[in-house]
XYZ file of C-alpha atoms in Angstrom:
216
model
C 18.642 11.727 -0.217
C 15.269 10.435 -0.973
C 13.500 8.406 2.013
C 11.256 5.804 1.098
C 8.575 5.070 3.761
C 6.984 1.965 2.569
C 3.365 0.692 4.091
C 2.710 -2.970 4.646
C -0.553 -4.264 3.971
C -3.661 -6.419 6.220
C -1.966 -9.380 8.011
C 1.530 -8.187 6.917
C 4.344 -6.916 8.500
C 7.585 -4.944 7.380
C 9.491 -7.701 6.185
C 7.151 -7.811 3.264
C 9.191 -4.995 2.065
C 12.683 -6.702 2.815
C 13.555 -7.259 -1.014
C 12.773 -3.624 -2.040
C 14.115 -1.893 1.238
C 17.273 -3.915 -0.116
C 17.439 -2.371 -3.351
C 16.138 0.926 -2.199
C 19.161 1.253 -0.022
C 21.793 -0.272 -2.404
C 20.589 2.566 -4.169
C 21.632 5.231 -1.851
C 18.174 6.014 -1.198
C 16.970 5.692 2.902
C 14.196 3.822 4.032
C 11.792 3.689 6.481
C 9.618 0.410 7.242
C 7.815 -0.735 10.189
C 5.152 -3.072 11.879
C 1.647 -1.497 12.478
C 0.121 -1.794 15.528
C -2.594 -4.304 13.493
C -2.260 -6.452 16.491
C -3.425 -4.391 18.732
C -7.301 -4.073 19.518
C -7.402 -0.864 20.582
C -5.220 0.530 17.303
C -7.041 2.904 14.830
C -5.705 4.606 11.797
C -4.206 7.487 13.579
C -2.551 4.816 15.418
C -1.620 3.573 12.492
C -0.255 7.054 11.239
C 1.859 7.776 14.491
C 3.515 4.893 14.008
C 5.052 5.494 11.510
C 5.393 9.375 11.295
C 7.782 8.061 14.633
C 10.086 6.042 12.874
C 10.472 8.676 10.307
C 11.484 11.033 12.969
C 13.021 14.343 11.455
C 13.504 13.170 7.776
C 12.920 14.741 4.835
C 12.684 14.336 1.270
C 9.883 11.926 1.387
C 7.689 9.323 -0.417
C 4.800 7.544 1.030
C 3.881 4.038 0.080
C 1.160 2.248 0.475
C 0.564 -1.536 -0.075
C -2.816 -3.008 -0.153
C -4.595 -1.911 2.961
C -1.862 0.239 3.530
C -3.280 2.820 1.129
C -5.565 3.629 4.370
C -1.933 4.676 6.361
C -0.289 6.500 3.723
C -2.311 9.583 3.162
C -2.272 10.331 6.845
C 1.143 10.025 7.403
C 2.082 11.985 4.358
C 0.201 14.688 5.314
C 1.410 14.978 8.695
C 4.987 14.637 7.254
C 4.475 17.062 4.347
C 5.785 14.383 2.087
C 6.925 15.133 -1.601
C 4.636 11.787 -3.038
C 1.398 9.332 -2.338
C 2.460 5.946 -3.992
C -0.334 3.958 -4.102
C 1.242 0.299 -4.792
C -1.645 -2.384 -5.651
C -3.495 -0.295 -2.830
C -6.963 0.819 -1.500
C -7.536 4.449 -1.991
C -10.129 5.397 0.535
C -12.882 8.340 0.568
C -12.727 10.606 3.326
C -15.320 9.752 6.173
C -15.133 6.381 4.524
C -14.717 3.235 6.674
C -12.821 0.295 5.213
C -15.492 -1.616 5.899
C -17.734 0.665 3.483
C -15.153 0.519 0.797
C -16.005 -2.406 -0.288
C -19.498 -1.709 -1.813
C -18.092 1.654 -2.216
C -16.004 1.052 -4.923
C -17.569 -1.822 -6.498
C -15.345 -4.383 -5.457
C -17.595 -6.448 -3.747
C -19.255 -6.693 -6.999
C -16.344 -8.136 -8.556
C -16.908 -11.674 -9.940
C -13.932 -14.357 -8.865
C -13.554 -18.188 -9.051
C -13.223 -19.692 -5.486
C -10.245 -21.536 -6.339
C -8.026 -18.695 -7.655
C -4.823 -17.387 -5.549
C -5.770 -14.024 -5.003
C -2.534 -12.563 -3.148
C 0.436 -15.024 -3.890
C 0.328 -17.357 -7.421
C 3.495 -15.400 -9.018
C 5.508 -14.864 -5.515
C 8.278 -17.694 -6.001
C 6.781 -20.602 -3.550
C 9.632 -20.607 -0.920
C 9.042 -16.464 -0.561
C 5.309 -17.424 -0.149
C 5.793 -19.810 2.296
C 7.774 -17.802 4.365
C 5.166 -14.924 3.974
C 2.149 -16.939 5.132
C 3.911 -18.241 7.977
C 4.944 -14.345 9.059
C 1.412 -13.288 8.883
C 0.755 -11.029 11.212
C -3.536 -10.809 13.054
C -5.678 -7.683 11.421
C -7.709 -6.513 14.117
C -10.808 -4.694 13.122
C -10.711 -1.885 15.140
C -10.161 0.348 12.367
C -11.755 -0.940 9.760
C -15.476 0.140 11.229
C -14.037 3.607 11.595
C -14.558 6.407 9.241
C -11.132 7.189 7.686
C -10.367 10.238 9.492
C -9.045 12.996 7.053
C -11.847 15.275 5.894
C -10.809 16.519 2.766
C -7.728 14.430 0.411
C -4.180 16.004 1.025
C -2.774 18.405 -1.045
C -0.074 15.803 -2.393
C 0.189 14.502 -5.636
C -0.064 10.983 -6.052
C 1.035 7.931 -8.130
C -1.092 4.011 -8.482
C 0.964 1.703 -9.673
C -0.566 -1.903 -10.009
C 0.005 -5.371 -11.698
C -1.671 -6.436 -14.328
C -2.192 -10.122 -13.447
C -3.705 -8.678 -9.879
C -6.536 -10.961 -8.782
C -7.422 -9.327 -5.963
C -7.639 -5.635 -7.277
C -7.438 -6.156 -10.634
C -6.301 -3.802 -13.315
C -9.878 -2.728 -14.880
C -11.589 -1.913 -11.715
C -8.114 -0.520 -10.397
C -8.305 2.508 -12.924
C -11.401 3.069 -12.408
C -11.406 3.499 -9.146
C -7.989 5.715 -9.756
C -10.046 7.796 -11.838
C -12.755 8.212 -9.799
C -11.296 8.523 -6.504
C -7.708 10.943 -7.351
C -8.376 11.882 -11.204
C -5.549 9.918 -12.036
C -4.570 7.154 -14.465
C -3.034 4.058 -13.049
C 0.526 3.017 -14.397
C 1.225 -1.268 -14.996
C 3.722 -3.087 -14.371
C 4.025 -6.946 -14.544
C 2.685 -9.058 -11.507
C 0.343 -9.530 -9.349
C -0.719 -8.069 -6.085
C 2.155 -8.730 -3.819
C 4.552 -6.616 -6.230
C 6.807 -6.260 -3.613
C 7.756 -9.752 -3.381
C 6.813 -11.144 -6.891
C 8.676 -8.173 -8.565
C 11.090 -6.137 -6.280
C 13.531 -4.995 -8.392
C 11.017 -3.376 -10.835
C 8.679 -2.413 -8.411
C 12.071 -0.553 -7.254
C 13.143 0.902 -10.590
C 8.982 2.268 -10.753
C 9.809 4.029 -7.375
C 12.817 5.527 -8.501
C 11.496 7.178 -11.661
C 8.817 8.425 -9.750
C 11.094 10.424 -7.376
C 13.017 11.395 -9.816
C 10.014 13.016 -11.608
C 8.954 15.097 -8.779
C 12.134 16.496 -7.756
């Protein structure tokens, strides 16, 4: 059985997995999703990382997912878990030694020309589902974000980006080319925006899927 340990993003929580932990498990796949510690002042990435490697406990058979910010998390824990797959899902791929606060300029993205009065995160969630996230957000502390990320060299673990191709925030252009640049790899597209696993869950699911399949 396949165990999908999916990675929330900044100022989200584990529910913002809800509709593909659903689908995941009516699949007869297992899950694992859970809070950070983003609250907490004191929390850095390893925090982060033990976390979750905790409420995976002794499985096996695993892919890592990261959402967003959550791309910091998921390297770390799948290296500590020996997992099978990185999923990178509309996420930030850091550098080692890199803080998220250097990322940024790092990869360009503060260069990245938007108008002020475009949704960046939630204009193709359905509006009740976007309600209901905003009023779950969770606090980002940042504690970690000043911190340089703290693996020195990228796990041995192959990875997967997957990203929407109406994403304002990390959009699809600057998305594979920071793919390429960062892992060597090309980015696969799917429909939607960033928050793919509310606007789009049941693809987003079927994407997930093929990829375990294809490393098995």
């Amino acid at each position: 059985m396949t165990t999908f340990v999916l990675i929330h993003g900044a100022e989200d929580g584990a529910w913002s997995w809800h509709l593909v932990e659903a689908a995941l498990r009516e699949r007869g796949n297992d899950v694992v999703a859970v809070d950070l510690p983003s609250e907490d002042e004191t929390a850095t990435w390893n925090e982060y990382a033990d976390t979750v490697v905790e409420a995976i406990g002794d499985r096996t058979d695993l892919i890592v997912v990261g959402h967003s910010l959550g791309g910091f998390t998921a390297p770390l824990v799948a290296e500590r878990v020996s997992a099978d797959l990185i999923v990178f899902v509309a996420g930030m791929i850091p550098r080692p030694g890199e803080s998220a606060n250097e990322w940024w300029a790092g990869t360009g993205h503060s260069n990245l020309v938007r108008t002020g009065e475009e949704e960046p995160f939630y204009h193709d969630v359905p509006p009740a589902l976007a309600a209901e996230a905003r009023r779950r957000a969770r606090i980002q502390r940042e504690t970690p974000m000043g911190r340089p990320w703290p693996l020195e060299r990228w796990p041995s673990i192959p990875c997967r980006v997957l990203v929407g191709r109406d994403d304002r925030f990390l959009p699809e252009d600057w998305s594979r080319r920071v793919a390429r640049d960062r892992l060597g790899v090309e980015v696969d597209v799917m429909d939607g925006g960033h928050c793919l696993p509310l606007s789009r869950p049941v693809e987003l699911v079927e994407r997930l899927e093929q990829y375990a399949a294809a490393c098995r």
